[in-house]
Short mmCIF file of C-alpha atoms and ligand atoms in Angstrom, two decimals:
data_model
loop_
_atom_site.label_atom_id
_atom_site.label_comp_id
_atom_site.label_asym_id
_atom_site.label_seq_id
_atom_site.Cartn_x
_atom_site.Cartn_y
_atom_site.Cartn_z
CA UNK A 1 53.22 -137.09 -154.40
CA UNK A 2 49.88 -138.06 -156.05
CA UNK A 3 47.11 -136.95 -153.86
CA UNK A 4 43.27 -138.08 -153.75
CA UNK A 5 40.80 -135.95 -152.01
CA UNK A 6 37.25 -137.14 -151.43
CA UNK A 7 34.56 -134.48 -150.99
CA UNK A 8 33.08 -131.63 -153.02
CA UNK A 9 32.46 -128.74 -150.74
CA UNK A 10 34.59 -125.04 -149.88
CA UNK A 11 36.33 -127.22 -147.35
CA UNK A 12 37.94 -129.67 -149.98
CA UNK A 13 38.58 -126.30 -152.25
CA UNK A 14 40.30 -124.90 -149.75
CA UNK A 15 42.40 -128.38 -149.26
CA UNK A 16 43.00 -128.86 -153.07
CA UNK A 17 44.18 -125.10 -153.59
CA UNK A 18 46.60 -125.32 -150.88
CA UNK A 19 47.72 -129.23 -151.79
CA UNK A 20 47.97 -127.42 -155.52
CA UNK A 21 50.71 -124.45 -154.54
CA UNK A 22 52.52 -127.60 -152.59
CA UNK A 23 55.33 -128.30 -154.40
CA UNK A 24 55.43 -131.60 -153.58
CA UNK A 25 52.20 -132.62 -155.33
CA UNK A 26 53.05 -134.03 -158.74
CA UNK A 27 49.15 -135.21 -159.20
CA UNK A 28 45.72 -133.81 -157.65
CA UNK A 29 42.80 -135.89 -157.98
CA UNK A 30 39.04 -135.33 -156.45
CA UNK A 31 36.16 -136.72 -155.70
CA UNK A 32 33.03 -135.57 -156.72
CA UNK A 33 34.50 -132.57 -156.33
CA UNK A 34 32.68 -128.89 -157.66
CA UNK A 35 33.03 -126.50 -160.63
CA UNK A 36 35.90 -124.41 -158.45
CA UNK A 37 38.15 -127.23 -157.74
CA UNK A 38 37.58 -129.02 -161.49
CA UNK A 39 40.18 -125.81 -162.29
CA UNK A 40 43.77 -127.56 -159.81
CA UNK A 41 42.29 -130.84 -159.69
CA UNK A 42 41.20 -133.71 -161.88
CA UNK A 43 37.35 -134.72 -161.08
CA UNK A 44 36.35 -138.32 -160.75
CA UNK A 45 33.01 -139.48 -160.06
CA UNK A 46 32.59 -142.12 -157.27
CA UNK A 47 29.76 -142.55 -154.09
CA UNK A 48 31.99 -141.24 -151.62
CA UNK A 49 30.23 -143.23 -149.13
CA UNK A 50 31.34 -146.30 -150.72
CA UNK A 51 34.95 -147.57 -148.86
CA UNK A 52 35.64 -149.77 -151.88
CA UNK A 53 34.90 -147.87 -154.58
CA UNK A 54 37.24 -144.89 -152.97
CA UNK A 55 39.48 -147.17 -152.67
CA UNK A 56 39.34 -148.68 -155.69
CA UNK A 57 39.74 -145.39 -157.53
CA UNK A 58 42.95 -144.59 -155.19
CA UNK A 59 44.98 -147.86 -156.26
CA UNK A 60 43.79 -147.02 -160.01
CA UNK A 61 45.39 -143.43 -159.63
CA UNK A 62 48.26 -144.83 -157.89
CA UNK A 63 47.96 -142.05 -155.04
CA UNK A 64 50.05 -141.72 -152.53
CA UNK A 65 47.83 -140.41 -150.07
CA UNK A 66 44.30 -139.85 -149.80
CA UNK A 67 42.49 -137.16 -147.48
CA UNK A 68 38.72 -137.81 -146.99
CA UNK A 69 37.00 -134.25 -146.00
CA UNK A 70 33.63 -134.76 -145.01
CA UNK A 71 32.04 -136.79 -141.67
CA UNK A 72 29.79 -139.09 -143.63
CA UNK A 73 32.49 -141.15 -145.45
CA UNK A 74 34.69 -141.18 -142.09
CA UNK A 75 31.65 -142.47 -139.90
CA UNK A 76 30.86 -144.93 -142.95
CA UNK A 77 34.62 -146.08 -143.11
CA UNK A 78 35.91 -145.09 -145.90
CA UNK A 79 39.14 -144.18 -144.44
CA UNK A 80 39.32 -148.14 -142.86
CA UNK A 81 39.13 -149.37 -146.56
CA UNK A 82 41.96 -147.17 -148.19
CA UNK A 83 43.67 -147.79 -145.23
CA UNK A 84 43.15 -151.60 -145.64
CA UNK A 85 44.04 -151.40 -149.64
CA UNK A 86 47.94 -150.08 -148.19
CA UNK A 87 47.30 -146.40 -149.23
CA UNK A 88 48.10 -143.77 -146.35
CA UNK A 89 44.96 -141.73 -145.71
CA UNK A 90 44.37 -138.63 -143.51
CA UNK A 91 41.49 -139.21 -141.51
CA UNK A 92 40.16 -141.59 -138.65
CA UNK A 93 38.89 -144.81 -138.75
CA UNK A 94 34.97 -145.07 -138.17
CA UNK A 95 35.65 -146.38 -134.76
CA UNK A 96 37.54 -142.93 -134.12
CA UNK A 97 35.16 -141.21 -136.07
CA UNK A 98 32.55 -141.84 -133.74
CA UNK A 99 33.54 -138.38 -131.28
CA UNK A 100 31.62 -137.07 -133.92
CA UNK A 101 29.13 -139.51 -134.94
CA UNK A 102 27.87 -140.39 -131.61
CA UNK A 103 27.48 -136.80 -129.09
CA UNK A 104 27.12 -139.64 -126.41
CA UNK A 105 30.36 -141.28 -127.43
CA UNK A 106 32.17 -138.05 -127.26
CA UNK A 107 30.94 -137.10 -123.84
CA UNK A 108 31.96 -140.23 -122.79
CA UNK A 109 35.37 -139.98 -124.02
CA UNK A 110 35.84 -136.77 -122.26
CA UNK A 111 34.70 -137.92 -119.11
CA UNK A 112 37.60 -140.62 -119.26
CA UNK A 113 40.19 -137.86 -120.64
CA UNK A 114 39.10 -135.59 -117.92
CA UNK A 115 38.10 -132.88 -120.29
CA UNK A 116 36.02 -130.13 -119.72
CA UNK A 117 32.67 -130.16 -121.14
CA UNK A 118 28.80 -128.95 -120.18
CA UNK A 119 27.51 -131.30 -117.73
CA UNK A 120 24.56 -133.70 -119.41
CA UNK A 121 22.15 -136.24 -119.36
CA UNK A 122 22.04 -139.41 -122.57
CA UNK A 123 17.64 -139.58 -122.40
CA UNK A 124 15.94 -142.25 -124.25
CA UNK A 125 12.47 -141.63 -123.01
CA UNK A 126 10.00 -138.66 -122.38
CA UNK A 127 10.01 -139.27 -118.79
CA UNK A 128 14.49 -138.95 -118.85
CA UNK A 129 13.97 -136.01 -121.89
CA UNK A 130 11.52 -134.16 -118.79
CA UNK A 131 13.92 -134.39 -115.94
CA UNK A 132 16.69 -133.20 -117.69
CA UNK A 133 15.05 -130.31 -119.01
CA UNK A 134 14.19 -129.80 -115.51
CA UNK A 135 17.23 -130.80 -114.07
CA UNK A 136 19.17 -127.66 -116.92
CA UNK A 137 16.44 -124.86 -116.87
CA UNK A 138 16.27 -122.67 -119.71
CA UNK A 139 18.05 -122.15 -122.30
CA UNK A 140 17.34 -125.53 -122.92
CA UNK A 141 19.92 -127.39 -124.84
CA UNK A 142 19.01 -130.34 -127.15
CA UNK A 143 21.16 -132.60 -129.36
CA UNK A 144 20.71 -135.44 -131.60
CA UNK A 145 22.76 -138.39 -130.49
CA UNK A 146 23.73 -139.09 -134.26
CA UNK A 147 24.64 -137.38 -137.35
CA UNK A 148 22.29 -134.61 -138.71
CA UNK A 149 24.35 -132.61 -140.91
CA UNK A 150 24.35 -129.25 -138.23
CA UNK A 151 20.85 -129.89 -137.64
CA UNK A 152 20.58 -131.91 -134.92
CA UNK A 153 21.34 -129.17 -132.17
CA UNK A 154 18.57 -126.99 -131.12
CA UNK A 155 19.02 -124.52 -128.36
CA UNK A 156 15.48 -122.43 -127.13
CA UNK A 157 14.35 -120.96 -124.03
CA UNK A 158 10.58 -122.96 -125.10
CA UNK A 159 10.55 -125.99 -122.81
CA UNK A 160 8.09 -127.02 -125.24
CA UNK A 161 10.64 -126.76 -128.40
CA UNK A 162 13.02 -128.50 -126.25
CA UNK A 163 10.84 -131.25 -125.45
CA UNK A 164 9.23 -131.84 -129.07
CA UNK A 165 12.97 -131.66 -130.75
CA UNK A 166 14.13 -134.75 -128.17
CA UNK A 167 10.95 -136.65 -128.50
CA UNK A 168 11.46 -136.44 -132.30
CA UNK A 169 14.98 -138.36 -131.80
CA UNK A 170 15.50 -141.80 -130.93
CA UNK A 171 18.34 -140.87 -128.66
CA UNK A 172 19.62 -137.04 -127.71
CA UNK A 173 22.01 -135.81 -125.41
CA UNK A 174 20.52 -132.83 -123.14
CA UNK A 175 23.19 -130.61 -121.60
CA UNK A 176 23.98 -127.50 -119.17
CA UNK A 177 24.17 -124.08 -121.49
CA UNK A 178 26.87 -122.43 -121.73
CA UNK A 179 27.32 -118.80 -122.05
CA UNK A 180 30.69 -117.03 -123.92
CA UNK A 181 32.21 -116.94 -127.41
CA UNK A 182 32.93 -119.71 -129.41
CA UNK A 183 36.29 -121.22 -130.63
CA UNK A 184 36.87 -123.42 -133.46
CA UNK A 185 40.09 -125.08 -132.72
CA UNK A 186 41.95 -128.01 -134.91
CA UNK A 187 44.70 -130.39 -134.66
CA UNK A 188 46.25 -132.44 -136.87
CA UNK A 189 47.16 -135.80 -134.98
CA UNK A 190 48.37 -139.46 -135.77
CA UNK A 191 47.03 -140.87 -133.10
CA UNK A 192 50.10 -139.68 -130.67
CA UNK A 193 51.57 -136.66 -131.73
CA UNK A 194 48.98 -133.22 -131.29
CA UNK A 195 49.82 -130.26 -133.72
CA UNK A 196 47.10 -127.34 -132.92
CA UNK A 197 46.41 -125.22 -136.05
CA UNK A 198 45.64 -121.23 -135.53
CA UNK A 199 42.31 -121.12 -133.68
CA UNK A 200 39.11 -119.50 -136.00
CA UNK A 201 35.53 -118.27 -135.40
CA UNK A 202 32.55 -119.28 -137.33
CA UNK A 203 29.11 -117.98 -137.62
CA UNK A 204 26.41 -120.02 -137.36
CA UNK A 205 23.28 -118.18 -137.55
CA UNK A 206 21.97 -117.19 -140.90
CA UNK A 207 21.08 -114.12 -140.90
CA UNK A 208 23.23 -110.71 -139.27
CA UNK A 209 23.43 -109.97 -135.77
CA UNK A 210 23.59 -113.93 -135.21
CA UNK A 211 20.14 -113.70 -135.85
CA UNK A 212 17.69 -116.94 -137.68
CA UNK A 213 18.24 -120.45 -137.77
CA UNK A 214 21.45 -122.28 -137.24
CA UNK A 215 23.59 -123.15 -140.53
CA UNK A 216 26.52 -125.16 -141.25
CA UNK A 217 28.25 -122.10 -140.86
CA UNK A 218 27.97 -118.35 -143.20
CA UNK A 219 31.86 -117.06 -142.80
CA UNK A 220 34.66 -117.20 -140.46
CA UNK A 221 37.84 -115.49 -139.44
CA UNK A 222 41.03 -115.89 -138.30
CA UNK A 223 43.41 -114.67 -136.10
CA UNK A 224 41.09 -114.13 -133.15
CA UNK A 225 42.45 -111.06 -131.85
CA UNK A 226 40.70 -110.60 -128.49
CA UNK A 227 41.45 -114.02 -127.75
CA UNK A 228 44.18 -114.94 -124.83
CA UNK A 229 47.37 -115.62 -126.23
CA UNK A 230 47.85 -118.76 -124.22
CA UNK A 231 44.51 -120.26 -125.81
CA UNK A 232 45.67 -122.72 -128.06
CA UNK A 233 48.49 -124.27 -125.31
CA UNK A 234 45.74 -124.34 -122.52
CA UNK A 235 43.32 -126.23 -125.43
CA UNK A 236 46.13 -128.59 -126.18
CA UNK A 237 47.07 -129.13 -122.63
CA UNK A 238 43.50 -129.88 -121.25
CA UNK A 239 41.52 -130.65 -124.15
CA UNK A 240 43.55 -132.39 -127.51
CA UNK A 241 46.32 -133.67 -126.34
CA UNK A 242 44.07 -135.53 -123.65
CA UNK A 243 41.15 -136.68 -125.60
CA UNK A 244 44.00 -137.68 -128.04
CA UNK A 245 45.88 -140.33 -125.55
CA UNK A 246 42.09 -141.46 -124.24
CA UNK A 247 41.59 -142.70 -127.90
CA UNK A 248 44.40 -144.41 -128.05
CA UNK A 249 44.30 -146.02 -124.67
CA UNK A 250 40.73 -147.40 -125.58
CA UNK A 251 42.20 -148.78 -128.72
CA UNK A 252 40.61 -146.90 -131.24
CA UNK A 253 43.78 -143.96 -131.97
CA UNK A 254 42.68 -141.34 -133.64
CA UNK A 255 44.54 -139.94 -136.83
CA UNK A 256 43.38 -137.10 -139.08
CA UNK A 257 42.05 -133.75 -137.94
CA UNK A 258 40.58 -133.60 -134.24
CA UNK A 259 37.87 -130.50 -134.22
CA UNK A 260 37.22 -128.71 -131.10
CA UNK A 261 34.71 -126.44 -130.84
CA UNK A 262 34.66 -124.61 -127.74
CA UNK A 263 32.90 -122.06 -125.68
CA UNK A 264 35.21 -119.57 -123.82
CA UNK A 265 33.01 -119.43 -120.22
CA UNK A 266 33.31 -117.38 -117.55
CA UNK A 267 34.66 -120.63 -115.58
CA UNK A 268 37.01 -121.13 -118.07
CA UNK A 269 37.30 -122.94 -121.55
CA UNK A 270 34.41 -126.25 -122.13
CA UNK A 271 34.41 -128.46 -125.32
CA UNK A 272 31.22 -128.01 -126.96
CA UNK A 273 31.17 -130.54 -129.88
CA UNK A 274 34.31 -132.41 -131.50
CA UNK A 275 34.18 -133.23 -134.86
CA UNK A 276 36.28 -135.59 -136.76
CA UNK A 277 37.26 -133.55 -140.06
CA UNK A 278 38.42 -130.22 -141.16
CA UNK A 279 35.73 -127.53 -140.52
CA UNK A 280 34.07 -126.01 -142.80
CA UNK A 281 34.26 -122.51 -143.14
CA UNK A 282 37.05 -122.16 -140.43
CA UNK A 283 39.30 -124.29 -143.02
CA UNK A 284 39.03 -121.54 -145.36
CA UNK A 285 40.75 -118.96 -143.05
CA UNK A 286 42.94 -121.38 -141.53
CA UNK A 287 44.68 -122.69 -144.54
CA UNK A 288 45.01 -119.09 -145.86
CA UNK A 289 47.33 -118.39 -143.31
CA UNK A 290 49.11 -121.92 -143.17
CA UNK A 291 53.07 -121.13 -144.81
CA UNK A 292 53.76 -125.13 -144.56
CA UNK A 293 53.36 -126.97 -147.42
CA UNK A 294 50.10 -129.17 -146.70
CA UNK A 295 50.93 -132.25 -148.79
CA UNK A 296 53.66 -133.43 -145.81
CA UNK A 297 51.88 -132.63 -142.72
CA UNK A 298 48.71 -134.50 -143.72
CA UNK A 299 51.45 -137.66 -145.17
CA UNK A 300 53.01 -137.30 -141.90
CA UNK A 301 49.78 -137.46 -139.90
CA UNK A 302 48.77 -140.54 -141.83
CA UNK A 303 51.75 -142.16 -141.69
CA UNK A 304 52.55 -141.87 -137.99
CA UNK A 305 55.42 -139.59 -138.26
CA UNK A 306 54.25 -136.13 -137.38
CA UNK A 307 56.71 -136.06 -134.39
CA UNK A 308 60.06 -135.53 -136.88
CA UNK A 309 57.98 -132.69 -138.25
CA UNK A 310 59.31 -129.08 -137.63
CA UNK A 311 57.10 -126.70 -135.76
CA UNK A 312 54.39 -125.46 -138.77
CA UNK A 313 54.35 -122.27 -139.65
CA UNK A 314 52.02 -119.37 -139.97
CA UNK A 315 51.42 -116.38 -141.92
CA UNK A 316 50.70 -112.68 -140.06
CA UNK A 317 48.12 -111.93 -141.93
CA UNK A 318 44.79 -112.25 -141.03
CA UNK A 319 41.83 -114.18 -143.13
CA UNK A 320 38.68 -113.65 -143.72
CA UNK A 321 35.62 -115.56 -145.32
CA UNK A 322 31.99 -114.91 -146.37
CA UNK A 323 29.40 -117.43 -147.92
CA UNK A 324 27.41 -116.62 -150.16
CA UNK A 325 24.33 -119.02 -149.73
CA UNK A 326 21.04 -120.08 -151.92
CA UNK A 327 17.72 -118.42 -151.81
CA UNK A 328 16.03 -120.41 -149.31
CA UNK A 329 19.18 -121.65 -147.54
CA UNK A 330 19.29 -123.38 -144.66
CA UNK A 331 15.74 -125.10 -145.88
CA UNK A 332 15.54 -126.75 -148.94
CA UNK A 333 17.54 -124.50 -151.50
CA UNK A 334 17.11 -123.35 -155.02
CA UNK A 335 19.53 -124.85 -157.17
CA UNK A 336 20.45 -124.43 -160.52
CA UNK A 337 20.88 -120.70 -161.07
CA UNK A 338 23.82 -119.15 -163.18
CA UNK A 339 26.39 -117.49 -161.06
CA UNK A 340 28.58 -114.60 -162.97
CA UNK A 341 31.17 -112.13 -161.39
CA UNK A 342 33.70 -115.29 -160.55
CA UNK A 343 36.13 -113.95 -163.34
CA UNK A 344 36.04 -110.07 -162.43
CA UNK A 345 36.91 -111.50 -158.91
CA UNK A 346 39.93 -113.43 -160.64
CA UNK A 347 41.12 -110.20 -162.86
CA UNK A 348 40.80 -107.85 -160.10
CA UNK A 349 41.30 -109.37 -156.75
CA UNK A 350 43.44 -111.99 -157.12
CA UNK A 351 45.63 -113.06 -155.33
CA UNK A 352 44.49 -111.53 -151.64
CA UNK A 353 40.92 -112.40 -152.26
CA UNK A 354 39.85 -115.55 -154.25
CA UNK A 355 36.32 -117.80 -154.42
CA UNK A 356 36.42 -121.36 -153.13
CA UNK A 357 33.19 -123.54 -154.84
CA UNK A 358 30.98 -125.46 -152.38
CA UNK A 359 28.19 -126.12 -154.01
CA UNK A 360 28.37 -125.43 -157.70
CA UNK A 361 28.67 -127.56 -160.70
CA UNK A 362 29.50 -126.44 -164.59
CA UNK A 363 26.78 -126.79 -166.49
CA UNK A 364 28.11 -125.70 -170.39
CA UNK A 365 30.07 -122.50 -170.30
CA UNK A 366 27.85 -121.84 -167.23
CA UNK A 367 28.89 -122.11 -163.30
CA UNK A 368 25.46 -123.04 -161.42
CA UNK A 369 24.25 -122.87 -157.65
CA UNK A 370 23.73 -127.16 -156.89
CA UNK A 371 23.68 -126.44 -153.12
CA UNK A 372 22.86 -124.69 -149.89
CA UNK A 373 26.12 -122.88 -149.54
CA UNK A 374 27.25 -122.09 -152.92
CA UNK A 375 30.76 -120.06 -152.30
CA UNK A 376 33.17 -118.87 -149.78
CA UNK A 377 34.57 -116.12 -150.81
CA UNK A 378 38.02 -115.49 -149.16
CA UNK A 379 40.73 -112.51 -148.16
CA UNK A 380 43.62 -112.59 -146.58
CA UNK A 381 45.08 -108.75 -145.22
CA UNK A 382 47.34 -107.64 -142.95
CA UNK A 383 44.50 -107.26 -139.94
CA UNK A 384 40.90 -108.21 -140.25
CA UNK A 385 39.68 -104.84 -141.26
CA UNK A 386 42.08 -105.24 -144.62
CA UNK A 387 40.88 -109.36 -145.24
CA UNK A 388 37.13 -108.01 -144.56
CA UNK A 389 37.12 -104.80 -147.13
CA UNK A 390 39.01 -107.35 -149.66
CA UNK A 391 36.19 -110.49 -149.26
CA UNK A 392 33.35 -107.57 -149.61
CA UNK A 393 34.64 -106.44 -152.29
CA UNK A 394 34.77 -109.64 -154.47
CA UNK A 395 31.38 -110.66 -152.82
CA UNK A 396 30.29 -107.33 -154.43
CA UNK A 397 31.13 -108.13 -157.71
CA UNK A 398 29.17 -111.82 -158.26
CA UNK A 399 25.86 -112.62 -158.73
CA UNK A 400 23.79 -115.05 -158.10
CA UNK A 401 19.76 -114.93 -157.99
CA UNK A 402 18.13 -114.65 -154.89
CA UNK A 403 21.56 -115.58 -152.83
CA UNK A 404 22.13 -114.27 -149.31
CA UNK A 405 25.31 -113.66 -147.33
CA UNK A 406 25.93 -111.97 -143.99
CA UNK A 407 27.51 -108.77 -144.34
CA UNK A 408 28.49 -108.75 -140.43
CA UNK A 409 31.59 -111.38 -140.49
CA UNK A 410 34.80 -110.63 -138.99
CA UNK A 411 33.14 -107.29 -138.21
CA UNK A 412 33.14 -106.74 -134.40
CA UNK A 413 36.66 -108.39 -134.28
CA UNK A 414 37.95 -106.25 -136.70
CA UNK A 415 36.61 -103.03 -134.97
CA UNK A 416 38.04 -104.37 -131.35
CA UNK A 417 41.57 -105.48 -132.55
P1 AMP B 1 26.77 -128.32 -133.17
O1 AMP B 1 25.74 -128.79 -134.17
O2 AMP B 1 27.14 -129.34 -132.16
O3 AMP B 1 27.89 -127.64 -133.88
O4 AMP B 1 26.07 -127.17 -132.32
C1 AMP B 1 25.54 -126.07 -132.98
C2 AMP B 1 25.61 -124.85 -132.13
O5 AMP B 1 24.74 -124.97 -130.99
C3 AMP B 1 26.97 -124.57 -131.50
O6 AMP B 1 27.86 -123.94 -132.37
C4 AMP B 1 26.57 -123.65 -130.37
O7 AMP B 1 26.37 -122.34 -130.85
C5 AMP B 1 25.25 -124.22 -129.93
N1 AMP B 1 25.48 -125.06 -128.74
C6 AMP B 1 25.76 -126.37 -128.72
N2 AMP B 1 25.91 -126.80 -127.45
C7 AMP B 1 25.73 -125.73 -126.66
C8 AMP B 1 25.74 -125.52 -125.23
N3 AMP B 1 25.96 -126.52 -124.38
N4 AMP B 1 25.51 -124.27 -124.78
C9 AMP B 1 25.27 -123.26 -125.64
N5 AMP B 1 25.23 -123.39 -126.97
C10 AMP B 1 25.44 -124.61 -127.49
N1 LIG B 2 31.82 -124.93 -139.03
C1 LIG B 2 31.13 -125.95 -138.37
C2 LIG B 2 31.45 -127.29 -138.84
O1 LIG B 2 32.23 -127.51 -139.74
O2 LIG B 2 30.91 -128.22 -138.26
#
């Protein structure tokens, strides 16, 4: 099977390194791609926002299947024109892509589907933005109707915060807060049939102790280990397989990877965002622990067939993964800077603990930082304490100027399981 991927971040690492131990991949190609996956996959340059030249380069590589990681290009409809060009392609169409485009969309959608979600107000004006605030009380929870690339969301106890982030968007979404820990779970679906992955946790917050601003997410873990063990049946039960069959019945199925991310409450388990792609870093830990081969499930999922699929299965071990970020990250990061250490990681870690590239690019003999989040450095270990010593340890051994990396992931699961 000749496979396409379209993206250039950890995420699409992670998918090309396990697409690359699938033995049914004769061909990997990607695009843009990063330094990292340049060593299993042929690069190809192409604006991955652009439906026809993606699918353009798919015909010209023959591939049998193309998987598009990243929202943009799925809201844009790029999956639409590869789809339209007769190549099967893992993820939705933009009109399915919309649960994440749109938070409005997606609240509506789970209204119909009956799934449970904070309670929240669509505001347009000052005057709407004011009485929900009112309505919610503090913590005040603001989000960005459309795509901001995990900046949209802003959650503050300052009324006036609250109030200047909504008035600064054309149209937000202003919602009840809700207290617990948060679950990133993801199915693969096409369009019918709903196969939950292994749930993971992500952390958001820059800095240790969930402390600083919001990110697009500095590590994550997986098994959760202090999670309920009926978690991911109760998710698929009142929140996938649902929101799944509402798609369809509004005639716009969706196929690809269904993100929820949830917030385990007091009252019981409330969707939080979905996305419409893999998650970034939760993909990291989640395909370390995936024994399927990945080439057939994402085929199967694009052609329809998931349903003749055996159950997937799962490694014991647990996973673990750090970023390691730019000086400066989440503002406006410094880019450019050599990185060294990546081969001492390959010599003497390999194969528990590896480094997937997000944003780097090869610039002569040299990798370079050309992004916010520059690596994810990932274990796998027999329990989280084991993945977490082994991702520390490689961490330990690369540098990068001025880079920053929580040193806190995995770390109160590990100590509770
Ligand atoms: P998002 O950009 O939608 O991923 O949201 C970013 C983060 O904001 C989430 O991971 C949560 O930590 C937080 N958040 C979003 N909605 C809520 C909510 N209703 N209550 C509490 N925290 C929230
Ligand atoms: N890890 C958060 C996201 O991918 O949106």
């Amino acid at each position: 099977m000749k496979v396409l991927v379209i993206g250039g971040g950890a995420r699409e690492h992670a998918l090309c390194r396990s697409l690359s131990l699938d033995p049914a991949v004769t061909a990997l190609h990607c695009a843009p791609g990063n330094a990292g996956i340049a060593e299993v996959a042929e690069l190809h340059r192409v604006d991955a926002l652009d439906g026809a030249a993606v699918a353009a380069l798919a015909t010209g590589l023959d591939a049998d299947l193309v998987v598009v990681g990243p929202e943009a290009p799925l809201v844009a409809g790029v999956a639409d024109a590869v789809r339209a060009a007769g190549i099967p392609v893992f993820g939705p169409a933009a009109d399915a892509a919309r649960i994440e485009g749109s938070k409005a969309f997606a609240k509506d959608v789970m209204a119909g589907a009956g799934v449970p979600t904070a309670r929240s107000y669509v505001c347009t004006t000052p005057d709407e933005v004011d009485e929900a605030l009112d309505a919610f009380g503090a913590p005040y929870v603001v989000k960005d109707d459309g795509l901001a690339a995990g900046k949209g969301v802003v959650v503050t106890a300052d009324v006036d915060a609250a109030r200047a982030h909504a008035n600064s968007c054309e149209r937000v979404v202003i919602e009840e807060f809700l207290d617990g820990p948060e679950v990133s779970l993801f199915a693969i679906t096409d369009g019918e049939t709903v196969l939950p992955l292994q749930p993971a946790q992500d952390f958001k917050r820059a800095l240790d102790g969930d402390e600083g601003p919001n990110t697009g997410g500095m590590g994550a873990y997986s098994p959760l280990p202090w999670a309920d063990t009926k978690l991911v049946d109760e998710v698929l039960e009142t929140v996938l397989q649902p929101t799944v069959d509402e798609m369809r019945r509004r005639g716009t199925p969706f196929s690809g990877l269904l993100y929820a991310g949830l917030a385990i409450t007091g009252r019981g388990v409330r969707v939080i965002e979905f996305n419409a792609r893999f998650g970034d870093p939760e993909t990291q830990v989640v395909l370390a622990r995936l024994k399927t081969p990945l080439a057939g499930v994402l085929l199967a999922a694009a052609n329809g067939t998931l349903a003749d699929l055996p159950p997937l299965r799962w490694s014991d071990d647990a996973a673990v993964t750090v970023v390691i970020a730019s000086h400066h990250y989440p503002g406006t990061p410094r880019t450019g800077d050599p990185i060294t250490g990546l081969d001492a990681v390959a010599a003497e870690d390999a194969p528990h603990a590896y480094v997937l590239h997000a944003g780097t690019r090869q610039d002569g003999d040299a990798v370079v930082s050309a992004g916010g989040r520059v690596l994810s450095v990932t274990a796998a270990g027999a329990d989280l304490t084991e993945a977490r010593d082994r991702a520390y340890r490689a961490v330990a051994r690369i540098r990068l100027d001025g880079s920053q990396h929580r040193t806190d992931i995995a770390a109160k699961a590990a100590s509770e399981a």
